[in-house]
CSV table of N, CA and C in Angstrom, one decimal:
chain,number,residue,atom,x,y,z
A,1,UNK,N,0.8,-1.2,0.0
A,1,UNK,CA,0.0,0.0,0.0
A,1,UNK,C,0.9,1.2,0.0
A,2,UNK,N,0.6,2.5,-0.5
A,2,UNK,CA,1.3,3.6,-0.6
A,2,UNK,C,0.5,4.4,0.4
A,3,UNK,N,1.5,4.9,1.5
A,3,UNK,CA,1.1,5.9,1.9
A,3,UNK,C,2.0,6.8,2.1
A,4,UNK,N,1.7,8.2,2.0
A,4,UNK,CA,2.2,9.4,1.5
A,4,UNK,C,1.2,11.0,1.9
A,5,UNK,N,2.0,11.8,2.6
A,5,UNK,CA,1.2,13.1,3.0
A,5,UNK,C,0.9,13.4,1.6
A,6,UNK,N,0.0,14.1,0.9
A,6,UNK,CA,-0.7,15.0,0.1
A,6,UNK,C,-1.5,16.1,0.5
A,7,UNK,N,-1.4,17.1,-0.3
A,7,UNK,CA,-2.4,18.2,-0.3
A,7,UNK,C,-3.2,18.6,-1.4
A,8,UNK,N,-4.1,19.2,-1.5
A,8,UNK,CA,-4.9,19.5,-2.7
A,8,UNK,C,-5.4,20.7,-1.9
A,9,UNK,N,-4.8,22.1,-2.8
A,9,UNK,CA,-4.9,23.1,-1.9
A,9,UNK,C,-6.1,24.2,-3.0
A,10,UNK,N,-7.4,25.0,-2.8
A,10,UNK,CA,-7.7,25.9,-3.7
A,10,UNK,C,-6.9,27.0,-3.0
A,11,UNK,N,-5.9,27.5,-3.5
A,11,UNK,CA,-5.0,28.5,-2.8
A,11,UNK,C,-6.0,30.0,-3.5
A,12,UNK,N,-6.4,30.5,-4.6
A,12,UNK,CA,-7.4,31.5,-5.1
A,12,UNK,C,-6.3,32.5,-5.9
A,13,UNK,N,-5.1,32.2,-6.1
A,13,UNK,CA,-4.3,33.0,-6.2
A,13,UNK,C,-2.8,32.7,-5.6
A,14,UNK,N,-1.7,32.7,-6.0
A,14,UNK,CA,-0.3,31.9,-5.3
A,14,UNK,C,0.9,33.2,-5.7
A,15,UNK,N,0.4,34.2,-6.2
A,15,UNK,CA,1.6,35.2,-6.7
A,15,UNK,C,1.7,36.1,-5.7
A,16,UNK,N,0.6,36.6,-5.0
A,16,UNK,CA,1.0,37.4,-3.3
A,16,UNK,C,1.7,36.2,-2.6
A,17,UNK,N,2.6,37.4,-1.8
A,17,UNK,CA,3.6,37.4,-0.8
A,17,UNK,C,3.1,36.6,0.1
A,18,UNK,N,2.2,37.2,0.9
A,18,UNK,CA,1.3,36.0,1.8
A,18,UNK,C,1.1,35.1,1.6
A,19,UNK,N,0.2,34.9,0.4
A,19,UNK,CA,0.1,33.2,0.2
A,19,UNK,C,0.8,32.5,0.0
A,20,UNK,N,2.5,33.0,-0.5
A,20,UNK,CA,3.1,31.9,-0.4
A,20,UNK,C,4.2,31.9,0.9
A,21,UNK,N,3.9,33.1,1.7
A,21,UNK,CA,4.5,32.5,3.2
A,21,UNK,C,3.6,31.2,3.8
A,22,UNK,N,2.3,31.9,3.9
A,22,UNK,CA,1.7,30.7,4.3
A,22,UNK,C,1.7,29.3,3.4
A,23,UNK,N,1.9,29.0,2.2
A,23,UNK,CA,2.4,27.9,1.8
A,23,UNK,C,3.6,27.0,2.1
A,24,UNK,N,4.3,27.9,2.3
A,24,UNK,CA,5.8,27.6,2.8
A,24,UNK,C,5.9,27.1,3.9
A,25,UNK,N,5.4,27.8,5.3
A,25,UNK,CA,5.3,27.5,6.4
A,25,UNK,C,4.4,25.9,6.2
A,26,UNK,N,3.3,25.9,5.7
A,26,UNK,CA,2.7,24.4,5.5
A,26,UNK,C,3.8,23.0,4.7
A,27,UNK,N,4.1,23.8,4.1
A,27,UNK,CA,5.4,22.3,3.2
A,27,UNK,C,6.2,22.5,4.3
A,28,UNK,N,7.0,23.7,5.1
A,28,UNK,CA,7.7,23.1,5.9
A,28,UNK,C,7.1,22.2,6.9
A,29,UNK,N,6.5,22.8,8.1
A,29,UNK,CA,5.6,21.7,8.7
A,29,UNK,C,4.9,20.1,8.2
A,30,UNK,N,4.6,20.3,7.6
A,30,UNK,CA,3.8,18.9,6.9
A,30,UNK,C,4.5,18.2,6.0
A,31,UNK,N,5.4,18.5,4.9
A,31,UNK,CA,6.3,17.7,4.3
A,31,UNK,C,5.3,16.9,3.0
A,32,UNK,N,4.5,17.4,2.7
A,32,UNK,CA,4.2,16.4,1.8
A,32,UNK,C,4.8,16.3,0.5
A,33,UNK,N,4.9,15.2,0.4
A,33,UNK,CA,5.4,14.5,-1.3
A,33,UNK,C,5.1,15.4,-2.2
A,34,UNK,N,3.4,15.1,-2.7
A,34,UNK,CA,2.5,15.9,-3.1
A,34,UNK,C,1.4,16.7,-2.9
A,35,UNK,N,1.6,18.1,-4.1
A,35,UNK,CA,0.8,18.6,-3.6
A,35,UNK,C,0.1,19.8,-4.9
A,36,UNK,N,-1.1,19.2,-4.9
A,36,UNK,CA,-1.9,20.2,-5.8
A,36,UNK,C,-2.7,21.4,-5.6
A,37,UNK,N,-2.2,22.5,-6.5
A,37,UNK,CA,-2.7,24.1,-5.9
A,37,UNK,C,-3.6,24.2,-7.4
A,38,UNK,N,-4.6,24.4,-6.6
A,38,UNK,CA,-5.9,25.0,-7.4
A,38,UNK,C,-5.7,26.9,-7.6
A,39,UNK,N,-6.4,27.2,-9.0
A,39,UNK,CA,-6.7,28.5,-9.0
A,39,UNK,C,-5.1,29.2,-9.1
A,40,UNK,N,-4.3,28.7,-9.1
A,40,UNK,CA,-3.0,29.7,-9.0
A,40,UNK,C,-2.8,31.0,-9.4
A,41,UNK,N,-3.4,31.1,-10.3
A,41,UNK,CA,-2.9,32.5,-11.6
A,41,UNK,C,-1.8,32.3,-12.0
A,42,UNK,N,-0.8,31.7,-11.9
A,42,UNK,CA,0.8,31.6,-11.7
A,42,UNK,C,1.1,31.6,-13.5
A,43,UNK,N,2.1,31.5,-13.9
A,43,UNK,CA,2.5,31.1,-15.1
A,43,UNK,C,3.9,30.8,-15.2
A,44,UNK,N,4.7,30.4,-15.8
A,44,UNK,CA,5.9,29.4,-15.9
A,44,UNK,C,7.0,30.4,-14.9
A,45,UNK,N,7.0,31.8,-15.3
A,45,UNK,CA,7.8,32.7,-14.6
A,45,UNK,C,7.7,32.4,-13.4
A,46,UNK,N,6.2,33.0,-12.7
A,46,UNK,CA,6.4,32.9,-11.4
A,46,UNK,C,6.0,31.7,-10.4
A,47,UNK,N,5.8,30.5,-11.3
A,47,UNK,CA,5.8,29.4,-10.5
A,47,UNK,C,7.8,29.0,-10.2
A,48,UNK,N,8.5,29.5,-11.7
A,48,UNK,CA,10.2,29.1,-11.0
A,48,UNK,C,10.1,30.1,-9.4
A,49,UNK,N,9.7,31.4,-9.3
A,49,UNK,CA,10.3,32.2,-8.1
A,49,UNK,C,9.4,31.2,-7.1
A,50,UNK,N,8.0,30.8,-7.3
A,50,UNK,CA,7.6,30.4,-6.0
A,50,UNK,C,8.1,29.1,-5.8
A,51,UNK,N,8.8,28.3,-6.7
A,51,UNK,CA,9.2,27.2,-6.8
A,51,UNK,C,10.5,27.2,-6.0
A,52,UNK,N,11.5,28.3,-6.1
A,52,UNK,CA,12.3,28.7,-5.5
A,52,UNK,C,12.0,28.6,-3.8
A,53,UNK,N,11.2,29.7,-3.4
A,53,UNK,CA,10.8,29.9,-2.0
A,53,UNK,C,10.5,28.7,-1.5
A,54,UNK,N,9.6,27.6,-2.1
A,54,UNK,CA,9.3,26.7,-1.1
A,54,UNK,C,10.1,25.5,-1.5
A,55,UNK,N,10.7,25.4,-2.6
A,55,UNK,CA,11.9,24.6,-2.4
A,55,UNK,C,11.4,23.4,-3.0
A,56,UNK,N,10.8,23.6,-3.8
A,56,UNK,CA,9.8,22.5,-5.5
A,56,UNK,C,10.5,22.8,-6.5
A,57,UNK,N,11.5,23.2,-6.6
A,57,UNK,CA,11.7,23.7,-7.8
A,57,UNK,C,12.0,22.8,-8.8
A,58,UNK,N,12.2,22.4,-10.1
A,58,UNK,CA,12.4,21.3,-10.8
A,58,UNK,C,11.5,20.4,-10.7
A,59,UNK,N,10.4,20.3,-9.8
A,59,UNK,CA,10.1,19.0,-9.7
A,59,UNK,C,8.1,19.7,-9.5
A,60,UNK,N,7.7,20.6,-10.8
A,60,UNK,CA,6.2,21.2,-10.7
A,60,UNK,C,5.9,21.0,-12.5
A,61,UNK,N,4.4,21.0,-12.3
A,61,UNK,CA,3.9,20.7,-13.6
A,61,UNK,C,2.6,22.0,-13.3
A,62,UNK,N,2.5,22.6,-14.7
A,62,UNK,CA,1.7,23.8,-14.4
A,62,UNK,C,1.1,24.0,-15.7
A,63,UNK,N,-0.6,23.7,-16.0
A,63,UNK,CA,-1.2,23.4,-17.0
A,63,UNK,C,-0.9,25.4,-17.6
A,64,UNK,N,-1.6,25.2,-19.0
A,64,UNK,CA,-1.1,26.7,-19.3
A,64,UNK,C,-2.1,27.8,-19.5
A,65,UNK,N,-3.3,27.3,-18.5
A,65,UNK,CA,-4.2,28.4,-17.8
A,65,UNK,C,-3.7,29.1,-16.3
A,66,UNK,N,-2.9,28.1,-15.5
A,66,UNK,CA,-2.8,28.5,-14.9
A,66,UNK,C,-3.5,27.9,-13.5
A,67,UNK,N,-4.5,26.9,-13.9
A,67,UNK,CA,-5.2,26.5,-12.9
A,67,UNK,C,-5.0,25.6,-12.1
A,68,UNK,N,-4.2,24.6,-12.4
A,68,UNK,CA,-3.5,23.8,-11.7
A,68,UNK,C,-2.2,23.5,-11.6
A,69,UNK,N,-1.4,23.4,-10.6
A,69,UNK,CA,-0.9,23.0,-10.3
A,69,UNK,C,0.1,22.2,-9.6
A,70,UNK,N,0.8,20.7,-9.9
A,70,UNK,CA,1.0,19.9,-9.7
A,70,UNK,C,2.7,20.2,-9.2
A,71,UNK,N,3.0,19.9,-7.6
A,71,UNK,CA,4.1,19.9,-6.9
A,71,UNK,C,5.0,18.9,-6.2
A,72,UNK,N,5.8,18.4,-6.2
A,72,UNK,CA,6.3,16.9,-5.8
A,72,UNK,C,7.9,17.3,-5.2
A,73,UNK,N,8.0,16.1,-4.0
A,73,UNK,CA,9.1,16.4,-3.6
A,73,UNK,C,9.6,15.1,-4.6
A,74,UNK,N,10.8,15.4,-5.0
A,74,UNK,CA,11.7,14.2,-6.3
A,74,UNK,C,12.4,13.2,-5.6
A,75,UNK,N,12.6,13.7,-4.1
A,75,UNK,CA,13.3,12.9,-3.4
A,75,UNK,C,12.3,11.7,-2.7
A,76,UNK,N,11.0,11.7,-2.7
A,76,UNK,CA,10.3,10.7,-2.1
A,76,UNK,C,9.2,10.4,-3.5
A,77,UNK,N,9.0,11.2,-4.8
A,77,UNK,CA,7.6,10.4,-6.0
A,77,UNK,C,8.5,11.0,-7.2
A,78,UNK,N,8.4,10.0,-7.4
A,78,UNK,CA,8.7,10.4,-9.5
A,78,UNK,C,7.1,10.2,-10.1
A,79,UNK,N,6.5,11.7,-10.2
A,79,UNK,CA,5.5,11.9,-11.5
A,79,UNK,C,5.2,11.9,-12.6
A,80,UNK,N,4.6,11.2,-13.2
A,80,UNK,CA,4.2,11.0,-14.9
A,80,UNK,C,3.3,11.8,-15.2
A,81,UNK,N,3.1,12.6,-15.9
A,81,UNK,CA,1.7,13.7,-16.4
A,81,UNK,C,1.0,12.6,-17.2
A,82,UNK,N,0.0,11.9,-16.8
A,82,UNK,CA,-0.7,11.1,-18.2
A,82,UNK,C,-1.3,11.8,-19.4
A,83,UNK,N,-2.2,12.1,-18.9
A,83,UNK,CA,-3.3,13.6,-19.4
A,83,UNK,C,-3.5,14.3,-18.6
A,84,UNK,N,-4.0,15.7,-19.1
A,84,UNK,CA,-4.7,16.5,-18.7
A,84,UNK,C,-5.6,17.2,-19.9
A,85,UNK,N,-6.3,18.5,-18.9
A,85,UNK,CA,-7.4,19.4,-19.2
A,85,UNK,C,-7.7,20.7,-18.8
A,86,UNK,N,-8.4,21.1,-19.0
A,86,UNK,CA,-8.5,22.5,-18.6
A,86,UNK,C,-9.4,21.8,-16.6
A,87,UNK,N,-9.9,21.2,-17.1
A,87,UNK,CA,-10.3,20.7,-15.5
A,87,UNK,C,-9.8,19.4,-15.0
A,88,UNK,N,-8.5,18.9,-15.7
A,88,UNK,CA,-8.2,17.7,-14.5
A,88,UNK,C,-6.7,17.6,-15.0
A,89,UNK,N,-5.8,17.2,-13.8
A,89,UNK,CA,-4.4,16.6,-14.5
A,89,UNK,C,-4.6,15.2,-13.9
A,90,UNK,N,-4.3,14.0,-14.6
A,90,UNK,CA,-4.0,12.5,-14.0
A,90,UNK,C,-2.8,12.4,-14.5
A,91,UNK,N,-1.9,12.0,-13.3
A,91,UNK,CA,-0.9,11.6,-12.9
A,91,UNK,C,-0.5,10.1,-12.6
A,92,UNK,N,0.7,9.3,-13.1
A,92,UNK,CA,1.1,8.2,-12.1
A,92,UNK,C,1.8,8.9,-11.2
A,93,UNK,N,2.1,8.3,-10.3
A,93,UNK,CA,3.2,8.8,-8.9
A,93,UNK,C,3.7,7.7,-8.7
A,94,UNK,N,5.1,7.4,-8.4
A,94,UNK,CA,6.0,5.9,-8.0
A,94,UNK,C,6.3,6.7,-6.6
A,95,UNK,N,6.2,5.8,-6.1
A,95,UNK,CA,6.8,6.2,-4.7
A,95,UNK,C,8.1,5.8,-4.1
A,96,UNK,N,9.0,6.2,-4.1
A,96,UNK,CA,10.5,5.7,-3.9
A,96,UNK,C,10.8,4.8,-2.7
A,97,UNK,N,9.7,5.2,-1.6
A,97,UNK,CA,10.4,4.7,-0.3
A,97,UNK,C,9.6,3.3,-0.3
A,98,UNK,N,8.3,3.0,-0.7
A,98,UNK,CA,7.4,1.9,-1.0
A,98,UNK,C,7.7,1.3,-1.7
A,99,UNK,N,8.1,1.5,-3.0
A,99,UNK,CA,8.4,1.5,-4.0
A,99,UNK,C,6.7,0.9,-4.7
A,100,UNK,N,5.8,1.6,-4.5
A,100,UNK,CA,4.7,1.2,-5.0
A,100,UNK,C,4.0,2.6,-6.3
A,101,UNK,N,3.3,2.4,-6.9
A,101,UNK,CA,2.4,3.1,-7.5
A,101,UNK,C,1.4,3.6,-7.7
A,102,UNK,N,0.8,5.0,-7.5
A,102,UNK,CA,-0.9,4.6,-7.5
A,102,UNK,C,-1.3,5.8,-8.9
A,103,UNK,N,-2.0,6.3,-9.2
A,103,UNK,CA,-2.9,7.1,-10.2
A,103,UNK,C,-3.2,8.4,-9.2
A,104,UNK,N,-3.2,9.6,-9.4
A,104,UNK,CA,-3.5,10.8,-8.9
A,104,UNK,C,-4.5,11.3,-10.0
A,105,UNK,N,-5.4,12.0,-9.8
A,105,UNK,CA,-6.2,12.7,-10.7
A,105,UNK,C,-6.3,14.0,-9.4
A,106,UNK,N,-5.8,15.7,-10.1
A,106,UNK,CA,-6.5,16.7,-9.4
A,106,UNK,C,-7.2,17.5,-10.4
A,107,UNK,N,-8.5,18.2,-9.9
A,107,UNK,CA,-9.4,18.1,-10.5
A,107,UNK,C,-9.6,19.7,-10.0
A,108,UNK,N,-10.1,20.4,-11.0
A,108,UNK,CA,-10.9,22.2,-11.1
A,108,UNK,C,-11.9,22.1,-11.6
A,109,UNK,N,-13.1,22.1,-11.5
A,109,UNK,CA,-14.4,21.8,-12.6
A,109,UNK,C,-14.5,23.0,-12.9
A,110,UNK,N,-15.0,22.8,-13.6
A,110,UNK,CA,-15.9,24.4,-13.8
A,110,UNK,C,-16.9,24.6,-13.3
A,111,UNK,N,-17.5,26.0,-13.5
A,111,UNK,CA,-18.2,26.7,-12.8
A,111,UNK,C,-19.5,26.4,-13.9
A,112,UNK,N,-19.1,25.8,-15.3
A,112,UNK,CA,-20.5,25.3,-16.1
A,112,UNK,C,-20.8,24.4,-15.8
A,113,UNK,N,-22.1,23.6,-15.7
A,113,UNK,CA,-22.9,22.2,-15.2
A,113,UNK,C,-22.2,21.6,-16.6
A,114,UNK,N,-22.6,21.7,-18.0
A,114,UNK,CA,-22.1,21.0,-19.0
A,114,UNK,C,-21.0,20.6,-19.4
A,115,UNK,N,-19.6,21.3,-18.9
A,115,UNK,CA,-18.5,21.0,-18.7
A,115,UNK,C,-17.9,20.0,-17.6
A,116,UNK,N,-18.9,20.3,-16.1
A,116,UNK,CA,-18.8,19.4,-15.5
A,116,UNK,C,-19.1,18.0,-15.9
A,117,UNK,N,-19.8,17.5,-16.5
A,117,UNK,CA,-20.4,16.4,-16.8
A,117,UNK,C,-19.7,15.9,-18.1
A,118,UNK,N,-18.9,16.6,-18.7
A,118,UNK,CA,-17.7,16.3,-19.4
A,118,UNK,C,-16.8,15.9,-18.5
A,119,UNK,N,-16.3,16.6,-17.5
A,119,UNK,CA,-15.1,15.7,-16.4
A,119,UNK,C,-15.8,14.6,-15.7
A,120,UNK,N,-17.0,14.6,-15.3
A,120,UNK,CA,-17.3,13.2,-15.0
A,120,UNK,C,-17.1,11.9,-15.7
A,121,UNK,N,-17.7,12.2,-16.9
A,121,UNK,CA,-17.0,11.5,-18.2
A,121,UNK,C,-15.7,10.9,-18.6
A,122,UNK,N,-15.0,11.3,-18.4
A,122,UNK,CA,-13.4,11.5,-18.5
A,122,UNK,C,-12.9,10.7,-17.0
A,123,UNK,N,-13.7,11.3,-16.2
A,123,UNK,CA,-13.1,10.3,-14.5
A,123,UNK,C,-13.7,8.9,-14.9
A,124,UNK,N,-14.7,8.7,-15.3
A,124,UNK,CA,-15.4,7.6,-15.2
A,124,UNK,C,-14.6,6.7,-16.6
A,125,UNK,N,-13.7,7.3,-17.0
A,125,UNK,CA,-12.9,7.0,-18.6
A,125,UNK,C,-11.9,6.4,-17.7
A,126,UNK,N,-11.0,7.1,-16.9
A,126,UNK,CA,-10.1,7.2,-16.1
A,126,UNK,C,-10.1,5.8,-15.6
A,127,UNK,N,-11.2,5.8,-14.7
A,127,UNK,CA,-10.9,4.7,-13.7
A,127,UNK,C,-11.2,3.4,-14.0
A,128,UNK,N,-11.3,3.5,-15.7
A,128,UNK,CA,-11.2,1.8,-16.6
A,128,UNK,C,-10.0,1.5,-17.1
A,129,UNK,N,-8.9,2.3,-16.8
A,129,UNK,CA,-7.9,2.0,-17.0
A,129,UNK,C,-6.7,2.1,-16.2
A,130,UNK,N,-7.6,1.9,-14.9
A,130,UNK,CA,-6.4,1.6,-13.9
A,130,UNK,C,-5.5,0.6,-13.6
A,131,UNK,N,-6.0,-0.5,-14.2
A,131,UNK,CA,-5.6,-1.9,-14.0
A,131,UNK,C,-5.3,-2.2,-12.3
A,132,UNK,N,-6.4,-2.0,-11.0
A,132,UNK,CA,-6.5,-2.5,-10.2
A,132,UNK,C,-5.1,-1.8,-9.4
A,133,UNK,N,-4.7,-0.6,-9.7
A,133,UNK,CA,-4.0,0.3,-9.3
A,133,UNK,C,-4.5,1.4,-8.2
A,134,UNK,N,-4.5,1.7,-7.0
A,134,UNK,CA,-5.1,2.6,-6.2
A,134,UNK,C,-4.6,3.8,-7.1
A,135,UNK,N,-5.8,4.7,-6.6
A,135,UNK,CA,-6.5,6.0,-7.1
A,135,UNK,C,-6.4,6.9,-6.5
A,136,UNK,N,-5.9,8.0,-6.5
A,136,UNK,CA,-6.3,9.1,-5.6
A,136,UNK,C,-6.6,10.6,-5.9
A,137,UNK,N,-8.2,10.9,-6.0
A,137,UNK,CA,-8.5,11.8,-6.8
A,137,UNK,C,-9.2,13.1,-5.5
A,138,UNK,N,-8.7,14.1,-6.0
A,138,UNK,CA,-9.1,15.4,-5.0
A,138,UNK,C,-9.1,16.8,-6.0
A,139,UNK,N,-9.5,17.8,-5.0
A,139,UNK,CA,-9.8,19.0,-5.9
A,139,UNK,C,-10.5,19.5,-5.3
A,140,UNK,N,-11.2,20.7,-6.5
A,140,UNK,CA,-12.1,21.6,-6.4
A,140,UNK,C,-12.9,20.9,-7.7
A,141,UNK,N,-14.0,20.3,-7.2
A,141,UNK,CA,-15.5,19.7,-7.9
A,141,UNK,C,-15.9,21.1,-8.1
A,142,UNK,N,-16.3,21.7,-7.7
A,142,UNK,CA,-17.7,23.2,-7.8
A,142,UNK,C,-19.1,22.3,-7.4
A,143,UNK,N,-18.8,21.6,-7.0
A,143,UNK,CA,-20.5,21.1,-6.6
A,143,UNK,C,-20.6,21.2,-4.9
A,144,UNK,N,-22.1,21.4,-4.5
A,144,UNK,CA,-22.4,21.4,-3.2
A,144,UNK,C,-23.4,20.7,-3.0
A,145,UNK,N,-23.8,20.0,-1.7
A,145,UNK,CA,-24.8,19.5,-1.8
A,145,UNK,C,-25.8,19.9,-1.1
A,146,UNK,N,-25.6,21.2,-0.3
A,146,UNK,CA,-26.6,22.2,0.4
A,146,UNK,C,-26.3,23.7,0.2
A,147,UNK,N,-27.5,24.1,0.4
A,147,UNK,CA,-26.9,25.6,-0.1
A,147,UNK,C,-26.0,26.3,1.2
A,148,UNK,N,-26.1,25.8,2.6
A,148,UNK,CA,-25.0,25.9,3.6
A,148,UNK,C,-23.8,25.8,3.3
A,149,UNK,N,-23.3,25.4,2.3
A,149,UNK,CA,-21.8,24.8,1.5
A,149,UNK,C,-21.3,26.2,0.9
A,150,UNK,N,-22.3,27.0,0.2
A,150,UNK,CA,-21.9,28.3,-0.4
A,150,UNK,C,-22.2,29.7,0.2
A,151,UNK,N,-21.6,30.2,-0.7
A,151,UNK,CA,-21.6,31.7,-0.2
A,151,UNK,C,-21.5,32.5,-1.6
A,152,UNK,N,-22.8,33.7,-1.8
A,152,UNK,CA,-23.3,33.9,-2.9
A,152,UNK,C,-23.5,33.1,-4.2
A,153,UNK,N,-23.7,34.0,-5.2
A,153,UNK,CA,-24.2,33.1,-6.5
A,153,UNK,C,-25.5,32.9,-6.4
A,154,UNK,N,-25.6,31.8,-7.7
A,154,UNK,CA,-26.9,31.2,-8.1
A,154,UNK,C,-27.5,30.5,-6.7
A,155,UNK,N,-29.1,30.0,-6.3
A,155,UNK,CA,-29.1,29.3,-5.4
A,155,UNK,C,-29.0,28.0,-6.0
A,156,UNK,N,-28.8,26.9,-4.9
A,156,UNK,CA,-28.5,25.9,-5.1
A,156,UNK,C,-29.6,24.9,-5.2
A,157,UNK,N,-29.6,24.0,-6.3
A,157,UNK,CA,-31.2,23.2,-6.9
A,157,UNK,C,-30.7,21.9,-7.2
A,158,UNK,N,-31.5,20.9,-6.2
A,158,UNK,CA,-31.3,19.9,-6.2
A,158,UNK,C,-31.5,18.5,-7.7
């Protein structure tokens, strides 16, 4: 079995100062292998400086919206990008100390119902070709299942 700290963070933004003290302070503390930031804004430039700060550097994958992405320490997972999308990256991850394998999928949906139901599609594509391989999928879905879950917007309809 693989076990391994991860995070799956919607950070809303990763180019202020703040957010990435407070990132930093969390990788230091917590240490995880992996770690997926939602929403970044970031782009190749300033994911190298924040890559710098928290000491990822060489070892990040950053779709070219900006909306995900994918952080690993090199010294504990070697990452494979399988596919991605504008709303999902799936990943292998080998794990060095295990020496086991599992599948990562981090996920952004969108904020359209029709698009969403395109990434369901695609997960449900995904997980036929795992070959009995553990999975581990996290994110930002955009779905709630009470309207206590949100704050503004449309209301929420079952």
């Amino acid at each position: 079995m693989v076990f391994m700290e991860s995070l799956f963070w919607n950070v809303r933004g990763a180019k202020g100062s703040e957010k990435q003290l407070d990132l930093s302070r969390f990788l230091r503390i917590h240490k995880p292998a992996f770690v997926s930031l939602l929403e970044t804004k970031l782009d190749k430039t300033n994911l190298q400086v924040l890559g710098k700060k928290i000491n990822f550097l060489n070892s990040s994958y950053l779709t070219t919206d900006g909306r995900i992405c994918i952080l690993w320490n090199k010294d504990i997972v070697d990452i494979t990008v399988i596919e991605h999308s504008t709303q999902h990256v799936h990943c292998q991850v080998f794990c060095k100390r295990t020496l086991c394998t599992l599948h990562c999928t981090t996920v952004y949906a969108s904020n359209i119902f029709s698009e969403r139901l395109t990434l369901w599609h695609t997960l449900r594509s995904l997980s036929f070709g795992l070959n009995g391989s553990p999975w581990m999928v996290g994110g930002d879905f955009n779905e709630v299942r009470f309207s206590s879950e949100k704050v503004g917007g449309l209301p929420v309809h079952a």
